[in-house]
Coordinates of C-alpha atoms and ligand atoms in Angstrom, one line a residue:
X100 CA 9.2 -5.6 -18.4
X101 CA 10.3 -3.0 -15.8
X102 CA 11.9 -4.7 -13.1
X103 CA 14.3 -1.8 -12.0
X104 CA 13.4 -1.0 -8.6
X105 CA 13.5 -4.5 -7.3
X106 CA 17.1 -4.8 -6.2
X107 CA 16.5 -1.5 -3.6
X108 CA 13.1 -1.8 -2.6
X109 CA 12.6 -5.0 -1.0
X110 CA 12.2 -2.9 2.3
X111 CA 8.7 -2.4 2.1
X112 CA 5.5 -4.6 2.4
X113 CA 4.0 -5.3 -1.1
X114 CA 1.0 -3.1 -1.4
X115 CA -2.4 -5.2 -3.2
X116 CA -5.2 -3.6 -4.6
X117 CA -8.5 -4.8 -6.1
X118 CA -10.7 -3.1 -8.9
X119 CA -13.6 -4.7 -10.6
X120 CA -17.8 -4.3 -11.1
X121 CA -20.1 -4.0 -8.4
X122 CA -20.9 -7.3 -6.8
X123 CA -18.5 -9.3 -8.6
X124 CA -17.2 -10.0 -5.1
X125 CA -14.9 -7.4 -4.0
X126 CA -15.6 -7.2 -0.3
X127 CA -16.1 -10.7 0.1
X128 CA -12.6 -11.9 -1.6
X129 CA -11.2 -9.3 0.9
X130 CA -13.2 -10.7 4.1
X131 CA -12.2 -14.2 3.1
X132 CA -8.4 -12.9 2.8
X133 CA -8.5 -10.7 6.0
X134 CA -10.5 -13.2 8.1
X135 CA -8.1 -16.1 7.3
X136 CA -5.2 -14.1 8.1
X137 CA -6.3 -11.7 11.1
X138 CA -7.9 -11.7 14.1
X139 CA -10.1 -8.4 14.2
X140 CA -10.1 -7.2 18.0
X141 CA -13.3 -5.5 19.4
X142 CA -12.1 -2.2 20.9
X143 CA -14.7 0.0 22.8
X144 CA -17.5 -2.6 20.7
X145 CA -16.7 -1.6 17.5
X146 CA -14.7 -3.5 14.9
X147 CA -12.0 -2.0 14.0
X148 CA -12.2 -2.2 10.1
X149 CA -10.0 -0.1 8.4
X150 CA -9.3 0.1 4.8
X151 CA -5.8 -1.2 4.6
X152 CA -4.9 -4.5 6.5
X153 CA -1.9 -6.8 6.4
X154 CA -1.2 -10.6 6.1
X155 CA 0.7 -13.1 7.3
X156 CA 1.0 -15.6 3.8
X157 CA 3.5 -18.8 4.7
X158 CA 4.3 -20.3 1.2
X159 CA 6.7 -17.7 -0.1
X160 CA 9.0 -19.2 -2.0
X161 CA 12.3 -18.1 -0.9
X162 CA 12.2 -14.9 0.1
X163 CA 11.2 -14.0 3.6
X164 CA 10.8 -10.4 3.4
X165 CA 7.8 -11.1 1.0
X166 CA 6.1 -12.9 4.3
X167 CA 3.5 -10.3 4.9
X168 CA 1.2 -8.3 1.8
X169 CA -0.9 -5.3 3.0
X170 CA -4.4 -5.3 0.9
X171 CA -6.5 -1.8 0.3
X172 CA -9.9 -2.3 0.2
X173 CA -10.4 1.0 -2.1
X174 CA -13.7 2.3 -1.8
X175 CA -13.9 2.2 -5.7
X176 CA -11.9 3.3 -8.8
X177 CA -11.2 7.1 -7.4
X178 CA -9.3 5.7 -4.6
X179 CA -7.5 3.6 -6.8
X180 CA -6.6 6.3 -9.2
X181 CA -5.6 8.7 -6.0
X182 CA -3.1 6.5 -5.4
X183 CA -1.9 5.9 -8.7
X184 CA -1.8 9.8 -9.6
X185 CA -1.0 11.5 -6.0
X186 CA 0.8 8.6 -4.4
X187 CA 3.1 8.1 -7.4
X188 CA 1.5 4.9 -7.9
X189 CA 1.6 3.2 -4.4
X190 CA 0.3 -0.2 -5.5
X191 CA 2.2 -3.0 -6.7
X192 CA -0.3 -5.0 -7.7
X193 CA -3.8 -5.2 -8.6
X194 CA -6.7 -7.6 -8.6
X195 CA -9.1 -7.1 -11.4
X196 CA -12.4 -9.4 -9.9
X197 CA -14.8 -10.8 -12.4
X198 CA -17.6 -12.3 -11.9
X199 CA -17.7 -16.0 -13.2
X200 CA -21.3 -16.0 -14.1
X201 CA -21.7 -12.1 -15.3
X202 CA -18.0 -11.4 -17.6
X203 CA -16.7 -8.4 -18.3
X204 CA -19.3 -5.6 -17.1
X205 CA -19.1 -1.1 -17.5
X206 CA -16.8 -0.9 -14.5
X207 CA -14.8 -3.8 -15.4
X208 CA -14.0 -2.1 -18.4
X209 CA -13.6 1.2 -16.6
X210 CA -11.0 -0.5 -14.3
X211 CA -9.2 -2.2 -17.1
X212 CA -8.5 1.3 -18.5
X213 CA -7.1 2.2 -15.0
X214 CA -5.0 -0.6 -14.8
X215 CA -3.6 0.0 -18.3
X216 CA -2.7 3.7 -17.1
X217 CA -1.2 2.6 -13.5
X218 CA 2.0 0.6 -13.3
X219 CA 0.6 -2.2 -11.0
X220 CA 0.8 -5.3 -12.4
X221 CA -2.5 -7.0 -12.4
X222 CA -4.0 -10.8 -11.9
X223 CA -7.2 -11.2 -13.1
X224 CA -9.2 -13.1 -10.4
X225 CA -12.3 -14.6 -11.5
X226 CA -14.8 -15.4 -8.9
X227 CA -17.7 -17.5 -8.0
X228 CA -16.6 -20.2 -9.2
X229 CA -18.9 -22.5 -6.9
X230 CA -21.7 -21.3 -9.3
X231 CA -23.0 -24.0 -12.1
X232 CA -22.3 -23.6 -15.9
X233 CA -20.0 -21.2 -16.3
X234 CA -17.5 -20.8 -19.6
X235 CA -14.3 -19.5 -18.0
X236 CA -12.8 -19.6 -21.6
X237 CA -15.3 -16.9 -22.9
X238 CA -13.8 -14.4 -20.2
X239 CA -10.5 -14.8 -21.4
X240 CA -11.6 -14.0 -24.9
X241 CA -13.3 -11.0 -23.6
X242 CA -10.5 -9.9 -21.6
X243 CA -8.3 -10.3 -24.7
X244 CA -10.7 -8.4 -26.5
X245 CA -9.8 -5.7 -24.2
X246 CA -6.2 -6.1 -24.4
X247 CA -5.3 -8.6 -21.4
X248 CA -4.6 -11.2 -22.4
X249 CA -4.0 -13.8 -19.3
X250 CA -2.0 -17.0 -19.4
X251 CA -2.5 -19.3 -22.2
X252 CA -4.0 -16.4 -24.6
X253 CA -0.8 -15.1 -25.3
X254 CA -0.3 -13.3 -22.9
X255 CA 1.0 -13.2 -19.1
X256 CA -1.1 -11.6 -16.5
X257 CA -1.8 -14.4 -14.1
X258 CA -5.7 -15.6 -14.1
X259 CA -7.0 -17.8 -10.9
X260 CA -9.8 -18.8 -10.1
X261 CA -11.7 -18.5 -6.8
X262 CA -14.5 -18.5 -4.5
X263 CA -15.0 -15.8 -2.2
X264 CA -17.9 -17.6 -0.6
X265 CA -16.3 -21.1 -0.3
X266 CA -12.6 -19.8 -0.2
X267 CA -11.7 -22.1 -2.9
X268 CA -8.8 -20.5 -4.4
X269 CA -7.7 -18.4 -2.1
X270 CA -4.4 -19.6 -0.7
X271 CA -3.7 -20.0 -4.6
X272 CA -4.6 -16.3 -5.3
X273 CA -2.2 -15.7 -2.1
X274 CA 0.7 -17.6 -4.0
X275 CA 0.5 -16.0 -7.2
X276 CA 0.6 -12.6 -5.9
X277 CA 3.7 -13.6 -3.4
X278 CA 4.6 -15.2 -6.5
X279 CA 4.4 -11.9 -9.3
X280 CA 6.0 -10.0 -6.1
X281 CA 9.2 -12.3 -6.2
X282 CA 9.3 -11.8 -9.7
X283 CA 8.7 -8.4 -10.5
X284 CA 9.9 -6.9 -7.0
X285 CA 8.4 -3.9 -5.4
X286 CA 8.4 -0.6 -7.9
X287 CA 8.1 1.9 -5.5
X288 CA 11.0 3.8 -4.8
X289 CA 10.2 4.8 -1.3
X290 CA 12.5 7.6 -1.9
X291 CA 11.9 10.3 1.2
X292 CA 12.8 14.4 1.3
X293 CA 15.7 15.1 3.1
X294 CA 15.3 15.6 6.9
X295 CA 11.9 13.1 6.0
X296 CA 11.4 10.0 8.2
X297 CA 8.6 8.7 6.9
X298 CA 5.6 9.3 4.4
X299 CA 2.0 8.3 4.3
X300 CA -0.9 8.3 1.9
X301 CA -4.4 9.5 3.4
X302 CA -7.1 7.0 2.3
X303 CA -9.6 8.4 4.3
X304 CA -10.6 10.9 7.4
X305 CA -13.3 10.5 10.0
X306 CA -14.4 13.6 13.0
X307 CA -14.1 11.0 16.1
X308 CA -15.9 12.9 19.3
X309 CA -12.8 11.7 21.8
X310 CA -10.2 11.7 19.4
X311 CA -10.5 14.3 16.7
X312 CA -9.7 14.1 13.4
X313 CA -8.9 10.4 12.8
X314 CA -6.8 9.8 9.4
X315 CA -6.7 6.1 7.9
X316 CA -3.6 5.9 6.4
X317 CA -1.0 3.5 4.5
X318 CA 2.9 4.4 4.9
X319 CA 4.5 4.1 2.1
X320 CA 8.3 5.0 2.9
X321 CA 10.5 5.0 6.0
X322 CA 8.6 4.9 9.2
X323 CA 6.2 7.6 11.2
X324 CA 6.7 8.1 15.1
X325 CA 4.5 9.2 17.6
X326 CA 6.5 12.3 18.9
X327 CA 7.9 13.3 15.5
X328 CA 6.3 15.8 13.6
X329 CA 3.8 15.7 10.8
X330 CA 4.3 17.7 7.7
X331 CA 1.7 18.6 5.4
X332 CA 0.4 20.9 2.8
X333 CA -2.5 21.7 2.3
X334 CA -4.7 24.2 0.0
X335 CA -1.5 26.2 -0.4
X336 CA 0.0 26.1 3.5
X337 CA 2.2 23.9 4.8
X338 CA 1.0 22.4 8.6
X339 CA 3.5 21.1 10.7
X340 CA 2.5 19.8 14.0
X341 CA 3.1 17.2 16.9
X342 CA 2.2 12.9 15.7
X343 CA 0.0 12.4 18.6
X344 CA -0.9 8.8 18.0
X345 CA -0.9 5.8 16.1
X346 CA -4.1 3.3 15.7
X347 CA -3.4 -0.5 14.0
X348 CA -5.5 -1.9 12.0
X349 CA -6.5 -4.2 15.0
X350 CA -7.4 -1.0 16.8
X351 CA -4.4 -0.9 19.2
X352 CA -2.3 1.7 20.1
X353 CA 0.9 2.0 18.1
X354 CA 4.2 3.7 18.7
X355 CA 4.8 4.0 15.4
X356 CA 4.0 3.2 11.4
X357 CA 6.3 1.4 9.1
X358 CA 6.3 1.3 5.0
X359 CA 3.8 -1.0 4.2
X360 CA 1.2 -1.1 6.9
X361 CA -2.2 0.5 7.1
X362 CA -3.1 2.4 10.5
X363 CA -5.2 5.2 12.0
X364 CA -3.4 8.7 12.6
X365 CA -4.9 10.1 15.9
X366 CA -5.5 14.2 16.5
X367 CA -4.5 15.9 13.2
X368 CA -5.3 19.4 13.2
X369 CA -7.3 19.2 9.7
X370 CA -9.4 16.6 8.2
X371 CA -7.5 15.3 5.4
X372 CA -9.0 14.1 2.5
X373 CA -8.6 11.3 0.6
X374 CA -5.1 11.4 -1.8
X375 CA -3.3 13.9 1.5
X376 CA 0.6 12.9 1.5
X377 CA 1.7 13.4 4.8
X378 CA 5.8 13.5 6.2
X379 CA 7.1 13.4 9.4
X380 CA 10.6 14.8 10.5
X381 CA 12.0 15.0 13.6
X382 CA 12.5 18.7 13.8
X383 CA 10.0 20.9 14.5
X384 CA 11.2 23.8 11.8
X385 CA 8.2 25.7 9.4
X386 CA 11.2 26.4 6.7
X387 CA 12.3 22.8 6.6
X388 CA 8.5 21.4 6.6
X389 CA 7.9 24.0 3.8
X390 CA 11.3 22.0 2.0
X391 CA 10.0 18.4 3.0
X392 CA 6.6 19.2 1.3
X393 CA 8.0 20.7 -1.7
X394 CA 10.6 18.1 -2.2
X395 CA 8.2 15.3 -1.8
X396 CA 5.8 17.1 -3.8
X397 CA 8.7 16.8 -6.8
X398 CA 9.6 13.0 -5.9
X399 CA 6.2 12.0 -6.7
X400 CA 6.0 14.1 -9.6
X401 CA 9.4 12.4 -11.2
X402 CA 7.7 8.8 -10.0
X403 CA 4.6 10.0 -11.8
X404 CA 6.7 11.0 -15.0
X405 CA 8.9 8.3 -15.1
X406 CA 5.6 6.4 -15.0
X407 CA 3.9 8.6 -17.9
X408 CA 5.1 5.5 -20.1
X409 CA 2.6 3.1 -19.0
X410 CA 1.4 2.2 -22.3
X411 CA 5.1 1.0 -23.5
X412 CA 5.2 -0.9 -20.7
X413 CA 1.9 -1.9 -21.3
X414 CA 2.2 -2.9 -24.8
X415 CA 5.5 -4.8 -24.1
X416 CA 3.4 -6.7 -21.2
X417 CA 0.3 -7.8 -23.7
X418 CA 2.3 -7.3 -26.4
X419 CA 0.7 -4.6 -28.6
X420 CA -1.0 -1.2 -28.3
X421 CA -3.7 -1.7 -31.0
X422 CA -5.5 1.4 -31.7
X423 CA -9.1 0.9 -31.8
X424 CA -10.7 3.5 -33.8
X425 CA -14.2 3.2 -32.8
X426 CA -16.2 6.2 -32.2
X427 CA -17.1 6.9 -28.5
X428 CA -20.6 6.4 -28.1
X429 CA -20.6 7.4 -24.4
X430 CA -20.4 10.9 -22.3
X431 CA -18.4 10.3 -19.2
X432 CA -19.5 12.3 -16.3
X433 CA -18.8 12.5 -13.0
X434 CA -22.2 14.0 -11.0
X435 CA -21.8 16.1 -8.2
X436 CA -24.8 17.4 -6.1
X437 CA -26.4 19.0 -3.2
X438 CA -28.2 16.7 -1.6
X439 CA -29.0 12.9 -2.3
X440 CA -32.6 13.9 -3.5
X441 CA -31.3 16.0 -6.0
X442 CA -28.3 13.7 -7.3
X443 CA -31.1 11.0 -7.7
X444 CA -33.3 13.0 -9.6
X445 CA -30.4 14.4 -11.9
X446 CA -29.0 10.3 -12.6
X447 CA -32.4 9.3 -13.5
X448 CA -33.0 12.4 -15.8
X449 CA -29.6 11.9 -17.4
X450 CA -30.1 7.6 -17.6
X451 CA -32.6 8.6 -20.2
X452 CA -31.1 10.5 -22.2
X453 CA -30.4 9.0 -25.3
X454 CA -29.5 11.8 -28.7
X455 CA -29.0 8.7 -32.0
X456 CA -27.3 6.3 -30.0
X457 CA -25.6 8.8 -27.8
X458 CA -25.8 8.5 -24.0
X459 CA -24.1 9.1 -20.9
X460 CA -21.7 6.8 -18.9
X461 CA -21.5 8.1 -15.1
X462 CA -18.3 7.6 -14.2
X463 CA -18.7 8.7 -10.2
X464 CA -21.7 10.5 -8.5
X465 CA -22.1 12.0 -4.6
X466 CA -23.0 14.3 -2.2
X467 CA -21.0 17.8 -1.7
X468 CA -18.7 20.0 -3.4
X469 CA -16.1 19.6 -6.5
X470 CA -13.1 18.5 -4.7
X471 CA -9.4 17.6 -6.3
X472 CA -10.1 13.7 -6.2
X473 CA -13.0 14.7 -9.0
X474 CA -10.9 16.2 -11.0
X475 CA -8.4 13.7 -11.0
X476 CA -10.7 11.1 -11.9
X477 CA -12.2 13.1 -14.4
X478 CA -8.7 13.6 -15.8
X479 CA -7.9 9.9 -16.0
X480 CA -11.7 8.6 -16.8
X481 CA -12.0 11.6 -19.5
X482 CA -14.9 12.8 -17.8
X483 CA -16.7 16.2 -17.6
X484 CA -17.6 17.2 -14.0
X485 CA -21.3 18.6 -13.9
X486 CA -22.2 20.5 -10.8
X487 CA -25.1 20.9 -9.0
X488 CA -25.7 23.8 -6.4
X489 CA -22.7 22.8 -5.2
X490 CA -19.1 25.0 -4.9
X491 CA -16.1 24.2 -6.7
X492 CA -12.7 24.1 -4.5
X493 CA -10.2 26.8 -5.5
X494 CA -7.5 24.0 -5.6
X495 CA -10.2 21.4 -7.7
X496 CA -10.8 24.8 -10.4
X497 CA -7.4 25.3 -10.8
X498 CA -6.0 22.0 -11.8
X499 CA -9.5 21.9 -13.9
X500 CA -8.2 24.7 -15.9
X501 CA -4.7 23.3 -16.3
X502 CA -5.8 19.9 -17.0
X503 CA -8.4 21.3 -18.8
X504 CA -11.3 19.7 -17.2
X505 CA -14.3 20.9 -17.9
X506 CA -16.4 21.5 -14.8
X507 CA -20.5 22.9 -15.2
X508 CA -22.0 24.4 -12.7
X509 CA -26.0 24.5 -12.5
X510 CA -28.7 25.6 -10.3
X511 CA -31.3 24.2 -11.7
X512 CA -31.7 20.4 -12.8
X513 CA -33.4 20.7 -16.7
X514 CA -30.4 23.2 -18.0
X515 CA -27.9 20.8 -16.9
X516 CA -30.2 17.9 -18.7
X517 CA -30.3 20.4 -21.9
X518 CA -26.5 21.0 -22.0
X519 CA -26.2 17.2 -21.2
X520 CA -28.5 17.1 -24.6
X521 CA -26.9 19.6 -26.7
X522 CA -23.3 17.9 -26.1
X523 CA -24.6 14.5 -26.9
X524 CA -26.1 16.1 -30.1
X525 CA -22.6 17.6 -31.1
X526 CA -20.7 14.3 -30.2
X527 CA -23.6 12.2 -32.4
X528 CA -23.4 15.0 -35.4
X529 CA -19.9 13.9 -37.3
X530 CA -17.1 16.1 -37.4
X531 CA -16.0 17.8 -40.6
X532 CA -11.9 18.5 -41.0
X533 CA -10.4 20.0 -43.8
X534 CA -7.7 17.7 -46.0
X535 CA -5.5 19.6 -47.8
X536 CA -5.4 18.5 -51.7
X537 CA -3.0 21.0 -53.2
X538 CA -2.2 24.4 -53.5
X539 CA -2.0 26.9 -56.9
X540 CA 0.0 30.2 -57.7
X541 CA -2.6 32.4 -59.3
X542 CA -1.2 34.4 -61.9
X543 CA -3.9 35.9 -64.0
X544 CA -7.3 36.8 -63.9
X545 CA -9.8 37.1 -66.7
X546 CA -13.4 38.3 -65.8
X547 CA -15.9 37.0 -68.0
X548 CA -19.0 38.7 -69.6
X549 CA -21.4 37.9 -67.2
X550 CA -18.9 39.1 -64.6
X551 CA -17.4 36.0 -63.6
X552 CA -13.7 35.8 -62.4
X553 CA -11.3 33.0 -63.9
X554 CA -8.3 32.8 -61.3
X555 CA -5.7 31.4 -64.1
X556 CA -2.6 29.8 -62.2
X557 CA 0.0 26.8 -61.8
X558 CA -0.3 24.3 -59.5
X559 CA 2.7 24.7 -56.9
X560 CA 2.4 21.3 -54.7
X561 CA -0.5 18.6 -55.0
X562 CA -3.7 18.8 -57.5
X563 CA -6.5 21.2 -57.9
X564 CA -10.3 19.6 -58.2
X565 CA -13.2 20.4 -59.2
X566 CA -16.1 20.3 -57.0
X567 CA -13.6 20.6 -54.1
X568 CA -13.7 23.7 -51.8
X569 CA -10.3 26.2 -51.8
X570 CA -9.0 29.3 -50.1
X571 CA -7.6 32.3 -51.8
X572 CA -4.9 33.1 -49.4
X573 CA -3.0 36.2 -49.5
X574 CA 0.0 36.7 -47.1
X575 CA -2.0 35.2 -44.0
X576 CA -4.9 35.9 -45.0
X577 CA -8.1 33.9 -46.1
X578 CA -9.6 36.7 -49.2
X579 CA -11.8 34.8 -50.3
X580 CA -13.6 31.1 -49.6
X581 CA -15.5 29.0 -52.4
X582 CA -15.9 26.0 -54.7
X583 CA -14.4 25.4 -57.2
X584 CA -17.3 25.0 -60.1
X585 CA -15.5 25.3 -62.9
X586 CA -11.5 24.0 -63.9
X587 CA -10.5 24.2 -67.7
X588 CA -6.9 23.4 -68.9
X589 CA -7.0 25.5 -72.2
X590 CA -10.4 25.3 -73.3
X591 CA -10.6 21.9 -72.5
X592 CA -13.1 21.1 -69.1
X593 CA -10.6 18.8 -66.5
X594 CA -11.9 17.0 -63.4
X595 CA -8.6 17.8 -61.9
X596 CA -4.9 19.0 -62.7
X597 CA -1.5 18.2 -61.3
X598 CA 1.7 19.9 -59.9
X599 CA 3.3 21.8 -62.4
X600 CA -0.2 22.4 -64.8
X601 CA -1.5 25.7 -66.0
X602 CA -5.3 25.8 -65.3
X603 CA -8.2 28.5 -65.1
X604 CA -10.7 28.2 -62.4
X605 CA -14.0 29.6 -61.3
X606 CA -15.2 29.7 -57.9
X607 CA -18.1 30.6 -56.3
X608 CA -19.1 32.7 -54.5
X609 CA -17.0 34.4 -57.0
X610 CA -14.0 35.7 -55.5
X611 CA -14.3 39.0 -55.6
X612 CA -11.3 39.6 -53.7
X613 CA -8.9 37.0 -55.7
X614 CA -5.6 39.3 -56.7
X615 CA -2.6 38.1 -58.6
X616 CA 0.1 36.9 -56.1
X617 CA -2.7 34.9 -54.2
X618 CA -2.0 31.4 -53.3
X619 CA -5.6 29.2 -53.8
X620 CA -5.6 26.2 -51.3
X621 CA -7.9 22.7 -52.2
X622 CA -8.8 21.0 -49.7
X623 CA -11.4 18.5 -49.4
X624 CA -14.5 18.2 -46.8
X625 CA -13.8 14.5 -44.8
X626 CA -16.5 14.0 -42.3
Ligands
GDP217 P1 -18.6 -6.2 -4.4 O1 -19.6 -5.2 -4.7 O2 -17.7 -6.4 -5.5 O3 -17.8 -5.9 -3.1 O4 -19.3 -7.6 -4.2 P2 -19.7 -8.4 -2.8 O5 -18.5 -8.9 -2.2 O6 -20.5 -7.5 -2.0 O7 -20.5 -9.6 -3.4 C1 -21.7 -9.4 -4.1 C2 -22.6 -10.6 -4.0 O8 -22.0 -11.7 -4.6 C3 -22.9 -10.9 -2.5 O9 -24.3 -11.3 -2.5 C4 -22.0 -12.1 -2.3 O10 -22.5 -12.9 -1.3 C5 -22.0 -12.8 -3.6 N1 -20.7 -13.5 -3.8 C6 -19.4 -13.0 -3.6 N2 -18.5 -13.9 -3.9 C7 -19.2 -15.0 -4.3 C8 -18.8 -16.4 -4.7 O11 -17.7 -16.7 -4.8 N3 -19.8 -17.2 -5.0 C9 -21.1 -16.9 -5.0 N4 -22.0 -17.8 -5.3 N5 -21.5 -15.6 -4.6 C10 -20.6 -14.7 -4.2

């Protein structure tokens, strides 16, 4: 288990996120948490909500730095996977909710697959436990079915048990997570660019009428000032301007943001979207903010890469990477459309869709163009990305092409149903390879009376069939294609011959083209 970064990173505030199906209890685990812990100020009559808050959690064993734990409330999977791709992983841990009485549901699965991709180290949290007859056993079975296996399966992901409406379970959910931080430490380097002070991850960006562009952010290394200067690229160009303010969580005015803590960043000159790294330096210089964004842009990427091995670390954690070979039965897509009428008219088109057993599984759906953050999760949820009247960022079509996304663009809703078909219909129709049986030297060739050509040669590696399909091959070339209908040893018929055997052999179509010198290829048809 990778514990590396523990010894230099107990700096920062442990970072908690939380993944699971809709209404297994998400929001009201993280109410329960956040209401326990923090008193939410009303500023201007508005709660200040944000999507990153901090706590306060007493029973910490023995280390006090691990006194506070910041919680993102990730408006879904994408967020999560943001952070895991663009942040370089940003969260320690995550909370997979289940609920007690429904099990292991699409996007439970879906977020399992995340959490086996990201480095965070997970606790299973299964919730609503106030509700009657429930078998808690079964959903450790079905979570070992899908490769976690919690404590007491063999495994050691931490399971607990809670309540988000009673708040049973809660301070215990706190300890174990204070618990896994002790133990496994905090991974995140928090390495910064030189001349950097601080960085922060953009979770989301409001237009505010008094304030501008408002960016919620979490820091996740060093600390951002107000009076520094923000550094950011950003479609291609690197921004670099004044930090004009700071929001809490709370709503109150900051001075500044630390590693670890969630906050609002007042007045940026753009609207940042979600997955925006931002710097700060305290030099106002376009050269070194063009260095800070590259460099930081390279940290992340060597976080990212040094984390490409999340399945050995994986496989070490629930000990084994069992392959399941089943075939996929679903089409991931991730729907993006014009307006909501159109989206909801193009999800209930596709819902029925159904080609032998074939359907899709949408993945992610919404209003407005093909940004980055689809791609991304297309990427990681191996998705397509079908577009309706709507444009695709320059940014988004480029890293489609190198990740080799595939992003559809339609105007009107029935071709994009009808390619929807036609790709269900090729995924339900099975695939045919070619298996290489052995390969043949042909060294004469006798044409018969009614025109027929025997190829009469030696096997070189393998065995020659009959009834098997084979390739006259000349140089690199294919000459000629066929069966072969007819294989004699002598003027005895064989089913097949072996390395090292003289043989003739008829193929049809009859090859024409077959020359001596040619090499003949079997290979068999595997579906
Ligand atoms: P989310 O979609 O995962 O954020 O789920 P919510 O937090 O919105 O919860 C979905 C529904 O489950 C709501 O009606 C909640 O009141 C209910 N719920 C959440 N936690 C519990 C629980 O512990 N027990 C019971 N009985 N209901 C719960």
């Amino acid at each position: 288990m990778k514990t590396s970064t523990k010894t230099q990173s107990n700096t920062r505030i442990p970072i908690i996120t939380i993944l699971g199906h809709v209404d297994h209890g998400k929001t009201t685990i993280l109410d329960k948490i956040r209401n326990a812990n923090v008193q939410l100020k009303e500023v201007g009559g508005i709660t200040q909500k944000i999507s990153a808050f901090t706590i306060e959690h007493e029973h910490f064993g023995d280390s006090k730095n691990f006194s506070k734990l910041t919680f993102i409330d990730t408006p879904g999977h994408e967020a999560f996977d943001l952070m895991r791709k663009r942040g370089g992983d940003i969260a320690d841990i995550v909370l997979l909710i289940v609920a007690a009485d429904d099990g292991l549901k699409p996007q439970t699965l879906e977020s399992i697959e995340i959490i086996k991709a990201s480095r965070a180290k997970p606790i299973v949290v299964v919730n609503k436990v106030d509700l009657p007859n429930l078998d808690i056993e079964k959903i450790k079975r079905e979570l070992a079915n899908n490769e976690i296996l919690v404590e007491g399966m063999g495994g050691d992901i931490p399971l607990v048990q809670v309540s988000g409406k009673t708040g049973k379970g809660i301070p215990e959910l706190l300890d174990t997570i204070a618990l896994l931080i002790d133990v496994e430490g905090i991974r995140n380097p928090d390495e910064l660019p030189d001349r950097s002070t601080g960085r922060a991850f953009v979770l989301e960006s409001v237009k505010d009428n008094s304030k501008g562009n408002v960016s919620t952010v979490i820091a996740t290394g060093g600390e951002l000032k107000v009076g520094d200067w923000l550094v950011y690229g950003l479609k291609g160009e690197t921004y670099i301007e004044k930090l004009k303010g700071f929001m809490s969580e709370t709503g109150e005015k900051i001075d500044s943001l630390k590693a670890g803590y969630g906050g609002k960043i007042i007045g940026v000159s753009n609207l940042l979207e979600l997955g925006a790294v931002v710097l700060s330096s305290e030099t106002n210089d376009k050269q070194l903010a063009k260095n800070i964004v590259t460099k930081d842009e390279e940290i992340r990427t060597e976080v990212e890469a040094e984390e490409e091995t999340p399945d050995a670390w994986f496989a070490e954690m629930f000990g084994g990477e069992e392959e399941v070979d089943e075939p996929v039965q679903k089409l991931n897509i991730i729907v993006k459309s014009s307006s909501e009428g159109s989206l909801q008219a193009i999800l209930k088109s596709l819902e029925k869709v159904d080609v032998d057993g074939f359907s899709v599984n949408v993945i992610d759906s919404g209003v407005g163009d093909v940004w980055m953050r689809d791609v991304e999760m297309a990427r990681v949820t191996k998705s397509i990305i079908l577009a309706f009247e709507v444009q695709v960022d320059n940014l988004a079509a480029a890293e489609a092409r190198s990740s080799k996304i595939l992003i559809r663009q339609y105007d009107i809703i029935y071709k994009l149903v009808d390619e929807v078909n036609d790709v269900l219909t090729a995924m339900s129709t099975p695939k045919e390879t070619e298996e290489d049986l052995g390969d043949a030297e042909i060294k004469e060739i006798f044409v018969l009376s009614d025109g027929k050509k025997v190829l009469g040669g030696r096997v070189s590696n393998g065995l020659i069939k009959r009834g098997e399909k084979c390739y006259v091959v000349r140089g690199d070339d294919i000459v000629a294609e066929g069966r072969i209908v007819s294989l004699k040893h002598g003027k005895e018929d064989i089913k097949e011959t072996q390395k090292g055997n003289d043989f003739g052999a008829i193929i049809e179509p009859t090859s024409a083209n077959a020359e001596v010198g040619d090499k003949l290829f079997c290979f068999k048809i595997v579906k």
